[in-house]
Amino acid sequence: MKGSELRIEVVVVLVLGVLATASYCATVTYDHRALVIDGKRRVLVSGSIHYPRSTPEMWPDLIQKSKDGGLDVIETYVFWNFHEPVRGQYDFSGRKDLVKFVKIVAQAGLYVHLRIGPYVCAEWNYGGFPLWLHFIPGIQLRTDNEPFKAEMQRFTAKIVDMMKKEKLYASQGGPIILSQIENEYGNIDKAYGPAAQKYINWAASMAVALDTGVPWVMCQQDDAPASVISTCNGFYCDQWTPKLPDKRPKMWTENWSGWFLSFGGAVPQRPVEDLAFSVARFFQRGGTFQNYYMYHGGTNFGRSTGGPFIATSYDYDAPIDEYGLLRQPKWGHLKDVHKAIKLCEEAIVATDPKNVSVGGPNLEATVYKTGSVCAAFLANYDTKSDATVTFNGNSYHLPAWSVSILPDCKNVVLNTAKINSAAMIPSFMHHSLIDDVDSSEGLGSGWSWINEPVGISKDDAFTRVGLLEQINTTADKSDYLWYSLSIDVTNSETFLQDGSQTVLHVESLGHALHAFINGKLAGSGIGNGNNAKVSVEIPATFASGKNTIDLLSLTVGLQNYGAFFDKTGAGITGPIQLKGLKNGTTIDLSSQQWTYQIGLKGEDSLPSGSSSQWVSQPTLPKKQPLTWYKAKFNAPDGSNPVAIDFTGLGKGEAWVNGQSIGRYWPTNISPTSGCPDSCNYRGPYDSNKCRKNCGKPSQELYHVPRSWLKPNDNTLVLFEEIGGDPTQISFATRQIGSLCSHVSESHPSPVDMWSSDSKAGRKSGPVLSLECPFPNQVISSIKFASYGKPHGTCGSFSHGQCKSTRALSVVQKACVGSRTCSVEVSVNTFGDPCKGVAKSLAVEASCR
């Protein structure tokens, strides 16, 4: 490496400034300021979309919406256990078609950051590692261990070779401009001792030697070797500086747009004002590459969740929601932020940032100026107080916790706390499952069922003395492991005389268990995301003679994060005791000869719904544990996204036409406290700050991709663990209930007007704009309109004492019947209902 720039020969393809079909020689390099593509430093905005968390049919729309939102790059992990569930047996079909995903990104004219890992974390089962790694003799994961390094190199090379074969690296004319090796190892590397640095040095050398022709990054690895780029992950990275700052650009590989949902937890949300603030501060303080984790979160289909206790929804409060619809105003406001930053790109990449004093605490002005090019960022990072600052002889008002962006060092194009984009209130329209089946079928014939046997029912059951750890026993082939024991109490006066007082004590590493005594459910216990362990004491009555104790232990996703996470166990490791016997004695059953069964009898054949074993009778068993249910249904009309509302059921897994939509658990309720009535975006965000949905099921609605549905004759299969009523479940289609916007007279004019205004030498005022979310919709009505001092938020606006009598009619005339409309927010439009008072316009509309 010479000087401060690492040069890597590549070939890129340009279309509309990014990619095209004809390639030519160029270079991708990096220096201390930015990635350099074809000799030009670039400011790049990226977003994470994980291909397995959506469907191939969704990919083009998700990627186009990302491009429309101002992204330059799509980032994805590569999920090792998804592609190689059995060593040497690869699967890249369907949702696993990584090559297809990358090519769709290229077709949209965007770049790709391929984070191979192959450890990914990502709230994904076992951190993305295939569990068979665990059983390789002598292996230790993520350290200087030869068996592990051999497997890691083999898979990494497999992916690189696959990309090369399809000519997908930029060096071959493809879209991949970055790759990542390892992932957030710096957070936990101290636990691995001196071997950690040897491992990191090896990983970097191994990756670079694969000769991809593009730079490699290591996130959260400040001591990464000089041959790779160290990057930052977190809610904020403006204060972070890379090691070797004279050689490496400041890059942010994970700006967490929200947070993941856990079963038993409230729903996290991150205010867009804060997210926008974090982005602007990063570029203000010298950053040039920023990635949203996530831009579209998606769904944890099947048994892909990690954690444990990660929910099936991986919505992440991302700009594009779980169903593929725009989350507004988050998507729209960030789009404006991206446009504003791109207006500053020429200045940002030309020089280093320089701070300028504007006086006062918690205020910072940063200037990028070279020759006639100048851009500035004015920040107020006070958590409570607004401020007025003087910069270049002009006065600027800065709301608390906000950044104003000045592409010409004079005029504000955007303030991160002032949102011009309209908000949308999502809603779900429910459809009865039974109404959707053939009308000739009644309730009894619409549903059929099969009882899952309690205890041992499969030929491959086996016995062992003592208690077995679950993951080592099942190899994660199933969530379920039966522990069964038969005890004879005929000659035990202790049981017979005082059996009603007996307590069965069971301790488990997690994640949940159900105890059956003589075939009847006697009690259950569950862990949680903070402590997966389970300890239960269950009253037990034993009959004279032979009695059975059947314990069903289950996992809810395997550990995915932390030092030595792969060694985290699960299952019933004891003790198992009978307490409260006559004379206070205790019998320990832990060392008895137990019989084990991996998985459920029905798992092998029932999810497809094609088995001949299904029972159809007029009386449907309800609220009965260990029951399989099947129903036929027609898909809801239209093209809106579809979900199943599992209200009425307990816990289990669901399949639609043989495809697992994931675990459902509507009886796992979030805490009753911890959700504020309103969320104050000001001040540092953490994942507990702005939660919602307290005291309610963590997840009630479960995404069913439209591409998995046929118009008619679809099959729904459920396995219900703890008992419920399947006739209560319903389908729901995702709708947009209302469209809202609230714009004040102090808002900057729309970012889109900046260039034309600059050329014309004028300055436009603020504008309220509305746009229906679907192309075939128009604004059908105005539910609310007020100019003056309106209060509230979308869905609950109210008039203030100061209001214009013309607001409703003006907005109706401008908007009703159109898909989009814009209204100037000024006294020229509405008159002046209260002179000398700062005013705003609030509107709520409906689209049809």
PDB file of C-alpha atoms in Angstrom, residues 21 47 65 98 291 319 325 333 378 432-433 445 466 608 665 671 719 738 769 774 793 805 842:
ATOM      1  CA  THR A  21     -25.070  -3.112 -19.019  1.00  0.00           C
ATOM      2  CA  GLY A  47     -29.824  -0.032   3.422  1.00  0.00           C
ATOM      3  CA  LYS A  65     -38.614   1.439  -3.176  1.00  0.00           C
ATOM      4  CA  LEU A  98     -28.573 -15.140  -3.411  1.00  0.00           C
ATOM      5  CA  ASN A 291     -26.121   1.905   6.100  1.00  0.00           C
ATOM      6  CA  PRO A 319     -38.530   2.592   6.506  1.00  0.00           C
ATOM      7  CA  LEU A 325     -45.189  -1.023   2.360  1.00  0.00           C
ATOM      8  CA  HIS A 333     -38.325  12.105   5.677  1.00  0.00           C
ATOM      9  CA  LEU A 378     -25.597  23.371  12.029  1.00  0.00           C
ATOM     10  CA  SER A 432     -63.113 -14.658   8.514  1.00  0.00           C
ATOM     11  CA  LEU A 433     -61.214 -17.795   7.637  1.00  0.00           C
ATOM     12  CA  SER A 445     -66.064 -30.016   7.714  1.00  0.00           C
ATOM     13  CA  GLY A 466     -29.671 -39.328  33.323  1.00  0.00           C
ATOM     14  CA  SER A 608     -48.058 -30.235   4.066  1.00  0.00           C
ATOM     15  CA  TRP A 665     -47.369 -17.082  20.266  1.00  0.00           C
ATOM     16  CA  PRO A 671     -45.123  -6.001  30.215  1.00  0.00           C
ATOM     17  CA  PHE A 719     -49.600 -27.233  15.468  1.00  0.00           C
ATOM     18  CA  SER A 738     -55.340   7.721   6.902  1.00  0.00           C
ATOM     19  CA  SER A 769     -47.906  17.579   0.251  1.00  0.00           C
ATOM     20  CA  PHE A 774     -50.967   2.991  -4.261  1.00  0.00           C
ATOM     21  CA  THR A 793     -50.971  13.780  15.949  1.00  0.00           C
ATOM     22  CA  THR A 805     -62.356  29.136   8.381  1.00  0.00           C
ATOM     23  CA  ALA A 842     -52.542  19.997   9.765  1.00  0.00           C
TER      24      ALA A 842
END
